[in-house]
Structure formats: C-alpha cells, structure tokens
Amino acid sequence: MNHAPFIWSAYAVAVIVYAWTALAPVWRARRFRAAWQAREKVMGRSRGPTGTSEN
Amino acid sequence: MSRLKRLFHQFGSPPWFYRFSGKLVPWLWVAFALLAAWGLYRGLVVAPADYQQGESVRIMYIHVPSAWMSWMVYAVMAGFGICALVWRVRVAEILMISSAPVGAAFTLVTLVSGSLWGRPTWGTYWVWDARLTSELVLLFLYLGVIGLYNAFDEPRKAARAASLLAIVGLVNLPIIHYSVNWWNTLHQPASIGLDGSSIHPSMLWPLLIMAAATKFYYGACLLTRARNRLLEQDRGKRWAREALAEGGR
C-alpha cells in the first residue's frame, strides 16, 4: 500500500486546522479595531470641535 | 509581599497582562517556527521509516505531539477554571475560555491524523476502542465548554459555568491516559514514560522537538486570543481605549 496519500493528508489537515486556529483571532482583532475606529470617528464628529455633544 | 504573590497580582491586572503578553507573543511565534521547521525536517527527511509501520510512521510526528497537547491544554484550561472560580481572577476566566478552541484544534488533528495512520496500519480508519472513544469525548468536552460559554450574555457568568464544566471534564484525562492499560484496545500502550522510551533516538528526537514546538504554538495562540477578549470586554475602559488608539499594541 502506498502510504504517501495518508501522510500528506494528515499534514494537510494539521496545517489547515492550525493555520485557521492561529489566524482567526488576528482577523477578529482587525475587524474589531476597524469597527472601534469607525465608531470613534462618528462619536468624534457628533461631539463637534469643542468636544461637547451637538445633540 | 513575596515576589511570587506580587507576580500573581500583576498577572491578574488586565492592563499589565495585555502589555506583557503583547511583548511575549512574537517571541513565542519565532520559537514555534524554528522548532517546527527543525522537527519537520528531522521527521520527514532525516528519520528512517519504521520496520513495521513503514513510511506511515511519519504521521506520528504530528499525531503524538497533538495528542499530548490535547490533554495538556485541557488540564491547563481546568487549572485556569479553578483560579477563576476560587479567586475570581478575570484574566484566568479569559485564559480558560481562550484555551478551549486551541485545545479543540489539537484534539481534532489528533483524531484525524490518527485515523489516517490507522487505515494503512490497522486496516481501518476508526474503531470504537477505549482510547479513540475517550479522545472523541475530549473533543466534545472542548466543544461543550465553548458552547456553554457562548450560551450566556454576561461574560463573567459564562466563564463560571464553563469553568465548572471544564473542571468536571478533568475526570476524562486519566481515562484517556490509562485506557490502553485498563482495557484491551487496538491502540498501542505508551512508548514514552518516566522510566525511558522504547523509540529509537532517530525517531524520538523529531517527536520531542515537535512536542516542544506545539507548546510554543499553544502559548502564542492562547495569548493572542486572550488579548483580543480582554480588549473587547474592556473597550470602554481607559487602558483599552489607549491600547486601541495605539493600534491594539
């Protein structure tokens, strides 16, 4: 029996699972930072140049 | 105050933990990358094929370290759970729940790589023997901890409930470890113990190097996830706003 497909499949699964486990929190952090910055921009605009809310 | 006690208190402070872990993470990735490259080279290129298993023995260099980590991460997760329940340390709660997806990943890789090794060696992908079944139960325990945490809206309540489940699930670890001795299983008994190893050094070293690499990988993933959760939970606090303004560093 040729063992190569089993070996490469095992390593491919490991690489995919470990890469996803490592990268998912990095992507999540980027999304969170972008959302926070967008929110801060909106809040900064609504506060106006004096730093007090216009509403 | 003793040095250890002061360190414990510092560790429990979210801003200190965030800054400290931020400095540590890149070094953990570097150590992981170097060790993984060295271990894979030794395991896939230098190490010989096994006289019985043939080339499929190379799956062991990813399967065995992943299996060890699946048990170790669970024990560490339950340890953080105990800290969270007894001392109500919020950083411990976050480390507990951040461990679960990484542990689940190790368990998944253990099960899949073991199954792919089993087909050429045992002639089957899966048997319901004690070792394989108890490892599958471990995966369900990790998923249970994640699911239970996500079922609550309030993070501190969620962490307490998930910690309790993690601690109860500890009972599965000795079952996994001793399953090959207590029952007649297809899975072979441990080849490495406190009294030595039955594996030839040419195969043992890549295994040990990969085992060290996976520990650094766990450390890096755990701290990255914990930092994210801390920042998300504390986004209204001054230290978190300052960290976010600096780009999350």
mmCIF file of C-alpha atoms in Angstrom:
data_model
loop_
_atom_site.group_PDB
_atom_site.id
_atom_site.type_symbol
_atom_site.label_atom_id
_atom_site.label_comp_id
_atom_site.label_asym_id
_atom_site.label_seq_id
_atom_site.Cartn_x
_atom_site.Cartn_y
_atom_site.Cartn_z
ATOM 1 C CA MET A 1 0.000 0.000 0.000
ATOM 2 C CA ASN A 2 1.257 3.494 -0.873
ATOM 3 C CA HIS A 3 1.393 5.478 2.365
ATOM 4 C CA ALA A 4 2.059 8.916 0.806
ATOM 5 C CA PRO A 5 -1.631 9.993 0.426
ATOM 6 C CA PHE A 6 -2.260 9.231 4.111
ATOM 7 C CA ILE A 7 0.854 11.094 5.254
ATOM 8 C CA TRP A 8 0.205 14.189 3.112
ATOM 9 C CA SER A 9 -3.499 14.232 4.043
ATOM 10 C CA ALA A 10 -2.632 14.121 7.763
ATOM 11 C CA TYR A 11 -0.161 17.002 7.402
ATOM 12 C CA ALA A 12 -2.551 18.997 5.175
ATOM 13 C CA VAL A 13 -5.344 18.706 7.755
ATOM 14 C CA ALA A 14 -2.926 19.716 10.530
ATOM 15 C CA VAL A 15 -1.688 22.763 8.568
ATOM 16 C CA ILE A 16 -5.249 23.913 7.746
ATOM 17 C CA VAL A 17 -6.546 23.462 11.315
ATOM 18 C CA TYR A 18 -3.502 25.062 12.969
ATOM 19 C CA ALA A 19 -3.333 27.934 10.474
ATOM 20 C CA TRP A 20 -7.021 28.699 10.966
ATOM 21 C CA THR A 21 -6.677 28.498 14.774
ATOM 22 C CA ALA A 22 -3.761 30.947 14.638
ATOM 23 C CA LEU A 23 -5.175 33.377 12.067
ATOM 24 C CA ALA A 24 -8.837 33.564 13.150
ATOM 25 C CA PRO A 25 -8.082 35.726 16.240
ATOM 26 C CA VAL A 26 -5.831 38.021 14.154
ATOM 27 C CA TRP A 27 -8.647 38.642 11.651
ATOM 28 C CA ARG A 28 -11.117 39.109 14.510
ATOM 29 C CA ALA A 29 -8.824 41.690 16.145
ATOM 30 C CA ARG A 30 -8.525 43.597 12.854
ATOM 31 C CA ARG A 31 -12.313 43.658 12.402
ATOM 32 C CA PHE A 32 -12.790 44.796 15.991
ATOM 33 C CA ARG A 33 -10.199 47.589 15.669
ATOM 34 C CA ALA A 34 -11.718 48.789 12.386
ATOM 35 C CA ALA A 35 -15.228 48.857 13.928
ATOM 36 C CA TRP A 36 -13.910 50.675 17.021
ATOM 37 C CA GLN A 37 -12.082 53.276 14.931
ATOM 38 C CA ALA A 38 -15.166 53.858 12.764
ATOM 39 C CA ARG A 39 -17.273 54.281 15.908
ATOM 40 C CA GLU A 40 -14.738 56.699 17.398
ATOM 41 C CA LYS A 41 -14.799 58.771 14.194
ATOM 42 C CA VAL A 42 -18.600 59.022 14.312
ATOM 43 C CA MET A 43 -18.520 59.855 18.040
ATOM 44 C CA GLY A 44 -15.819 62.491 17.436
ATOM 45 C CA ARG A 45 -17.953 64.126 14.717
ATOM 46 C CA SER A 46 -21.100 64.113 16.851
ATOM 47 C CA ARG A 47 -19.133 65.698 19.736
ATOM 48 C CA GLY A 48 -18.117 68.580 17.498
ATOM 49 C CA PRO A 49 -14.909 70.686 17.571
ATOM 50 C CA THR A 50 -15.435 71.769 21.205
ATOM 51 C CA GLY A 51 -15.645 68.182 22.408
ATOM 52 C CA THR A 52 -19.275 68.502 23.557
ATOM 53 C CA SER A 53 -22.182 66.636 22.005
ATOM 54 C CA GLU A 54 -24.202 68.608 19.454
ATOM 55 C CA ASN A 55 -27.347 66.521 20.186
ATOM 56 C CA MET B 1 4.704 40.791 49.701
ATOM 57 C CA SER B 2 6.623 37.882 48.252
ATOM 58 C CA ARG B 3 7.836 38.048 44.651
ATOM 59 C CA LEU B 4 5.535 35.176 43.611
ATOM 60 C CA LYS B 5 2.491 36.772 45.225
ATOM 61 C CA ARG B 6 3.270 40.105 43.544
ATOM 62 C CA LEU B 7 3.599 38.351 40.177
ATOM 63 C CA PHE B 8 0.231 36.633 40.756
ATOM 64 C CA HIS B 9 -1.405 40.014 41.474
ATOM 65 C CA GLN B 10 0.263 41.611 38.444
ATOM 66 C CA PHE B 11 -0.900 38.710 36.305
ATOM 67 C CA GLY B 12 -4.474 39.409 37.410
ATOM 68 C CA SER B 13 -4.302 43.026 36.228
ATOM 69 C CA PRO B 14 -5.740 43.262 32.665
ATOM 70 C CA PRO B 15 -3.582 46.244 31.516
ATOM 71 C CA TRP B 16 -0.393 44.609 32.814
ATOM 72 C CA PHE B 17 -1.323 41.236 31.295
ATOM 73 C CA TYR B 18 -2.173 42.880 27.961
ATOM 74 C CA ARG B 19 1.145 44.731 27.735
ATOM 75 C CA PHE B 20 3.234 41.784 28.992
ATOM 76 C CA SER B 21 1.616 39.229 26.673
ATOM 77 C CA GLY B 22 1.967 41.619 23.720
ATOM 78 C CA LYS B 23 5.748 41.564 24.193
ATOM 79 C CA LEU B 24 5.802 37.770 24.593
ATOM 80 C CA VAL B 25 3.674 36.690 21.603
ATOM 81 C CA PRO B 26 6.176 37.465 18.763
ATOM 82 C CA TRP B 27 8.920 35.510 20.579
ATOM 83 C CA LEU B 28 6.593 32.531 21.027
ATOM 84 C CA TRP B 29 5.871 32.545 17.280
ATOM 85 C CA VAL B 30 9.591 32.704 16.469
ATOM 86 C CA ALA B 31 10.352 29.770 18.822
ATOM 87 C CA PHE B 32 7.466 27.780 17.329
ATOM 88 C CA ALA B 33 8.529 28.442 13.725
ATOM 89 C CA LEU B 34 12.173 27.470 14.357
ATOM 90 C CA LEU B 35 11.324 24.317 16.309
ATOM 91 C CA ALA B 36 8.562 23.237 13.898
ATOM 92 C CA ALA B 37 10.876 23.683 10.889
ATOM 93 C CA TRP B 38 13.628 21.701 12.616
ATOM 94 C CA GLY B 39 11.250 18.983 13.862
ATOM 95 C CA LEU B 40 9.548 18.552 10.484
ATOM 96 C CA TYR B 41 12.902 18.374 8.688
ATOM 97 C CA ARG B 42 14.119 15.701 11.133
ATOM 98 C CA GLY B 43 10.809 13.812 10.997
ATOM 99 C CA LEU B 44 10.045 13.951 7.287
ATOM 100 C CA VAL B 45 13.562 13.925 5.800
ATOM 101 C CA VAL B 46 16.162 12.583 8.252
ATOM 102 C CA ALA B 47 14.252 9.975 10.332
ATOM 103 C CA PRO B 48 14.082 6.469 8.846
ATOM 104 C CA ALA B 49 10.890 4.575 8.006
ATOM 105 C CA ASP B 50 9.688 2.143 10.686
ATOM 106 C CA TYR B 51 10.380 -1.556 10.070
ATOM 107 C CA GLN B 52 6.705 -2.442 10.749
ATOM 108 C CA GLN B 53 4.702 0.738 10.005
ATOM 109 C CA GLY B 54 6.803 1.789 7.024
ATOM 110 C CA GLU B 55 6.562 5.430 5.905
ATOM 111 C CA SER B 56 3.243 5.954 7.738
ATOM 112 C CA VAL B 57 5.247 6.375 10.955
ATOM 113 C CA ARG B 58 5.860 9.979 9.788
ATOM 114 C CA ILE B 59 2.260 10.781 10.742
ATOM 115 C CA MET B 60 3.368 10.212 14.360
ATOM 116 C CA TYR B 61 5.406 13.435 14.316
ATOM 117 C CA ILE B 62 2.165 15.416 14.093
ATOM 118 C CA HIS B 63 -0.223 12.943 15.772
ATOM 119 C CA VAL B 64 1.618 12.286 19.054
ATOM 120 C CA PRO B 65 2.524 15.941 19.900
ATOM 121 C CA SER B 66 -1.073 16.954 19.073
ATOM 122 C CA ALA B 67 -2.436 14.201 21.345
ATOM 123 C CA TRP B 68 -0.148 15.258 24.223
ATOM 124 C CA MET B 69 -1.235 18.875 23.742
ATOM 125 C CA SER B 70 -4.934 17.959 23.647
ATOM 126 C CA TRP B 71 -4.557 16.531 27.180
ATOM 127 C CA MET B 72 -2.196 19.228 28.484
ATOM 128 C CA VAL B 73 -4.349 22.108 27.225
ATOM 129 C CA TYR B 74 -7.400 20.569 28.899
ATOM 130 C CA ALA B 75 -5.540 20.283 32.225
ATOM 131 C CA VAL B 76 -4.303 23.898 31.915
ATOM 132 C CA MET B 77 -7.808 25.068 30.957
ATOM 133 C CA ALA B 78 -9.282 23.365 34.038
ATOM 134 C CA GLY B 79 -6.471 24.930 36.137
ATOM 135 C CA PHE B 80 -7.482 28.391 34.898
ATOM 136 C CA GLY B 81 -11.088 27.389 35.615
ATOM 137 C CA ILE B 82 -10.164 26.631 39.246
ATOM 138 C CA CYS B 83 -8.382 30.028 39.532
ATOM 139 C CA ALA B 84 -11.453 31.696 38.018
ATOM 140 C CA LEU B 85 -13.882 30.016 40.410
ATOM 141 C CA VAL B 86 -11.817 30.192 43.609
ATOM 142 C CA TRP B 87 -10.120 33.611 43.302
ATOM 143 C CA ARG B 88 -12.472 35.210 40.737
ATOM 144 C CA VAL B 89 -9.493 36.316 38.631
ATOM 145 C CA ARG B 90 -10.921 37.746 35.396
ATOM 146 C CA VAL B 91 -7.721 37.164 33.417
ATOM 147 C CA ALA B 92 -7.924 33.475 34.429
ATOM 148 C CA GLU B 93 -11.514 33.339 33.148
ATOM 149 C CA ILE B 94 -10.353 34.759 29.828
ATOM 150 C CA LEU B 95 -7.387 32.380 29.616
ATOM 151 C CA MET B 96 -9.711 29.469 30.404
ATOM 152 C CA ILE B 97 -12.127 30.177 27.563
ATOM 153 C CA SER B 98 -9.305 31.176 25.176
ATOM 154 C CA SER B 99 -7.702 27.756 25.724
ATOM 155 C CA ALA B 100 -10.781 25.833 24.582
ATOM 156 C CA PRO B 101 -10.627 26.445 20.776
ATOM 157 C CA VAL B 102 -6.876 25.754 20.711
ATOM 158 C CA GLY B 103 -7.381 22.518 22.672
ATOM 159 C CA ALA B 104 -10.238 21.547 20.352
ATOM 160 C CA ALA B 105 -7.932 22.108 17.344
ATOM 161 C CA PHE B 106 -5.270 19.830 18.866
ATOM 162 C CA THR B 107 -7.897 17.156 19.569
ATOM 163 C CA LEU B 108 -9.317 17.376 16.048
ATOM 164 C CA VAL B 109 -5.854 16.993 14.498
ATOM 165 C CA THR B 110 -5.155 14.048 16.845
ATOM 166 C CA LEU B 111 -8.335 12.255 15.767
ATOM 167 C CA VAL B 112 -7.961 12.920 12.030
ATOM 168 C CA SER B 113 -4.229 12.154 11.831
ATOM 169 C CA GLY B 114 -4.708 9.031 13.982
ATOM 170 C CA SER B 115 -7.486 7.903 11.690
ATOM 171 C CA LEU B 116 -5.277 8.459 8.600
ATOM 172 C CA TRP B 117 -2.486 6.487 10.295
ATOM 173 C CA GLY B 118 -4.917 3.705 11.277
ATOM 174 C CA ARG B 119 -6.030 2.926 7.716
ATOM 175 C CA PRO B 120 -2.642 1.680 6.383
ATOM 176 C CA THR B 121 -1.525 0.280 9.768
ATOM 177 C CA TRP B 122 -4.664 -1.299 11.318
ATOM 178 C CA GLY B 123 -6.683 -1.599 8.099
ATOM 179 C CA THR B 124 -9.439 0.727 9.371
ATOM 180 C CA TYR B 125 -9.986 4.458 9.860
ATOM 181 C CA TRP B 126 -11.893 4.076 13.117
ATOM 182 C CA VAL B 127 -12.690 1.562 15.862
ATOM 183 C CA TRP B 128 -14.755 2.247 18.957
ATOM 184 C CA ASP B 129 -11.935 1.298 21.327
ATOM 185 C CA ALA B 130 -11.370 2.976 24.687
ATOM 186 C CA ARG B 131 -8.521 5.314 23.646
ATOM 187 C CA LEU B 132 -10.175 6.598 20.463
ATOM 188 C CA THR B 133 -13.599 6.972 22.077
ATOM 189 C CA SER B 134 -12.280 8.806 25.157
ATOM 190 C CA GLU B 135 -10.307 11.172 22.871
ATOM 191 C CA LEU B 136 -13.531 11.844 20.934
ATOM 192 C CA VAL B 137 -15.246 12.570 24.275
ATOM 193 C CA LEU B 138 -12.449 15.101 24.937
ATOM 194 C CA LEU B 139 -13.327 16.915 21.701
ATOM 195 C CA PHE B 140 -16.984 17.018 22.786
ATOM 196 C CA LEU B 141 -15.914 18.396 26.173
ATOM 197 C CA TYR B 142 -13.988 21.226 24.500
ATOM 198 C CA LEU B 143 -16.982 21.976 22.261
ATOM 199 C CA GLY B 144 -19.247 21.809 25.322
ATOM 200 C CA VAL B 145 -17.110 24.382 27.178
ATOM 201 C CA ILE B 146 -17.184 26.717 24.138
ATOM 202 C CA GLY B 147 -20.933 26.203 23.635
ATOM 203 C CA LEU B 148 -21.783 26.751 27.297
ATOM 204 C CA TYR B 149 -19.700 29.955 27.407
ATOM 205 C CA ASN B 150 -21.456 31.311 24.317
ATOM 206 C CA ALA B 151 -24.900 30.475 25.750
ATOM 207 C CA PHE B 152 -24.573 33.324 28.302
ATOM 208 C CA ASP B 153 -24.743 37.047 27.545
ATOM 209 C CA GLU B 154 -22.777 38.086 30.628
ATOM 210 C CA PRO B 155 -19.094 37.054 30.213
ATOM 211 C CA ARG B 156 -18.355 36.534 33.922
ATOM 212 C CA LYS B 157 -21.374 34.250 34.452
ATOM 213 C CA ALA B 158 -20.451 32.422 31.230
ATOM 214 C CA ALA B 159 -16.873 31.908 32.429
ATOM 215 C CA ARG B 160 -18.017 30.495 35.782
ATOM 216 C CA ALA B 161 -20.376 27.987 34.127
ATOM 217 C CA ALA B 162 -17.756 26.964 31.531
ATOM 218 C CA SER B 163 -15.077 26.661 34.257
ATOM 219 C CA LEU B 164 -17.292 24.264 36.193
ATOM 220 C CA LEU B 165 -17.792 22.075 33.111
ATOM 221 C CA ALA B 166 -14.035 22.162 32.382
ATOM 222 C CA ILE B 167 -13.264 21.010 35.943
ATOM 223 C CA VAL B 168 -15.851 18.195 35.828
ATOM 224 C CA GLY B 169 -14.419 17.058 32.487
ATOM 225 C CA LEU B 170 -10.991 16.557 34.094
ATOM 226 C CA VAL B 171 -12.168 13.053 35.007
ATOM 227 C CA ASN B 172 -11.754 12.128 31.326
ATOM 228 C CA LEU B 173 -7.968 12.742 31.323
ATOM 229 C CA PRO B 174 -6.925 9.689 33.420
ATOM 230 C CA ILE B 175 -9.441 7.628 31.433
ATOM 231 C CA ILE B 176 -7.715 8.623 28.163
ATOM 232 C CA HIS B 177 -4.241 8.071 29.586
ATOM 233 C CA TYR B 178 -4.864 4.692 31.223
ATOM 234 C CA SER B 179 -7.404 3.403 28.666
ATOM 235 C CA VAL B 180 -4.661 1.447 26.883
ATOM 236 C CA ASN B 181 -3.760 -0.302 30.177
ATOM 237 C CA TRP B 182 -7.234 -0.764 31.686
ATOM 238 C CA TRP B 183 -8.892 -2.202 28.568
ATOM 239 C CA ASN B 184 -7.836 -4.420 25.717
ATOM 240 C CA THR B 185 -7.528 -1.807 22.949
ATOM 241 C CA LEU B 186 -6.284 -1.727 19.371
ATOM 242 C CA HIS B 187 -4.295 1.402 20.267
ATOM 243 C CA GLN B 188 -0.782 0.537 21.447
ATOM 244 C CA PRO B 189 0.351 1.391 25.019
ATOM 245 C CA ALA B 190 2.577 4.418 25.685
ATOM 246 C CA SER B 191 6.078 4.188 24.142
ATOM 247 C CA ILE B 192 7.472 7.041 26.255
ATOM 248 C CA GLY B 193 7.285 7.036 30.037
ATOM 249 C CA LEU B 194 9.123 8.344 33.089
ATOM 250 C CA ASP B 195 11.379 5.286 33.022
ATOM 251 C CA GLY B 196 12.529 5.851 29.439
ATOM 252 C CA SER B 197 11.443 5.258 25.879
ATOM 253 C CA SER B 198 11.256 2.272 23.558
ATOM 254 C CA ILE B 199 11.650 4.537 20.487
ATOM 255 C CA HIS B 200 14.992 4.797 18.679
ATOM 256 C CA PRO B 201 16.657 8.243 19.166
ATOM 257 C CA SER B 202 16.469 8.953 15.401
ATOM 258 C CA MET B 203 12.660 8.915 15.729
ATOM 259 C CA LEU B 204 12.407 10.117 19.319
ATOM 260 C CA TRP B 205 14.168 13.458 18.752
ATOM 261 C CA PRO B 206 11.865 14.772 15.995
ATOM 262 C CA LEU B 207 8.932 13.756 18.195
ATOM 263 C CA LEU B 208 10.286 15.689 21.182
ATOM 264 C CA ILE B 209 11.170 18.732 19.044
ATOM 265 C CA MET B 210 7.638 18.795 17.615
ATOM 266 C CA ALA B 211 6.253 18.395 21.148
ATOM 267 C CA ALA B 212 8.214 21.495 22.227
ATOM 268 C CA ALA B 213 7.072 23.405 19.100
ATOM 269 C CA THR B 214 3.387 22.727 19.829
ATOM 270 C CA LYS B 215 3.797 24.168 23.339
ATOM 271 C CA PHE B 216 5.047 27.480 21.915
ATOM 272 C CA TYR B 217 2.203 27.386 19.363
ATOM 273 C CA TYR B 218 -0.315 26.960 22.187
ATOM 274 C CA GLY B 219 1.254 29.826 24.151
ATOM 275 C CA ALA B 220 1.143 32.183 21.156
ATOM 276 C CA CYS B 221 -2.457 31.277 20.186
ATOM 277 C CA LEU B 222 -3.669 31.438 23.790
ATOM 278 C CA LEU B 223 -2.192 34.873 24.480
ATOM 279 C CA THR B 224 -3.393 36.289 21.133
ATOM 280 C CA ARG B 225 -6.948 35.117 21.821
ATOM 281 C CA ALA B 226 -6.846 36.278 25.444
ATOM 282 C CA ARG B 227 -5.611 39.765 24.415
ATOM 283 C CA ASN B 228 -8.493 40.055 21.928
ATOM 284 C CA ARG B 229 -11.091 39.100 24.521
ATOM 285 C CA LEU B 230 -9.637 41.472 27.109
ATOM 286 C CA LEU B 231 -9.694 44.365 24.668
ATOM 287 C CA GLU B 232 -13.251 43.592 23.560
ATOM 288 C CA GLN B 233 -14.555 43.262 27.123
ATOM 289 C CA ASP B 234 -12.714 46.363 28.406
ATOM 290 C CA ARG B 235 -13.231 48.577 25.309
ATOM 291 C CA GLY B 236 -14.945 51.198 27.461
ATOM 292 C CA LYS B 237 -12.050 51.410 29.912
ATOM 293 C CA ARG B 238 -9.239 53.936 29.615
ATOM 294 C CA TRP B 239 -6.345 51.460 29.245
ATOM 295 C CA ALA B 240 -8.170 49.594 26.459
ATOM 296 C CA ARG B 241 -9.025 52.808 24.622
ATOM 297 C CA GLU B 242 -5.377 53.848 24.814
ATOM 298 C CA ALA B 243 -4.290 50.425 23.515
ATOM 299 C CA LEU B 244 -6.833 50.606 20.687
ATOM 300 C CA ALA B 245 -5.703 54.131 19.804
ATOM 301 C CA GLU B 246 -2.158 52.771 19.507
ATOM 302 C CA GLY B 247 -3.427 50.136 17.038
ATOM 303 C CA GLY B 248 -4.023 47.351 19.585
ATOM 304 C CA ARG B 249 -0.374 47.044 20.636
#
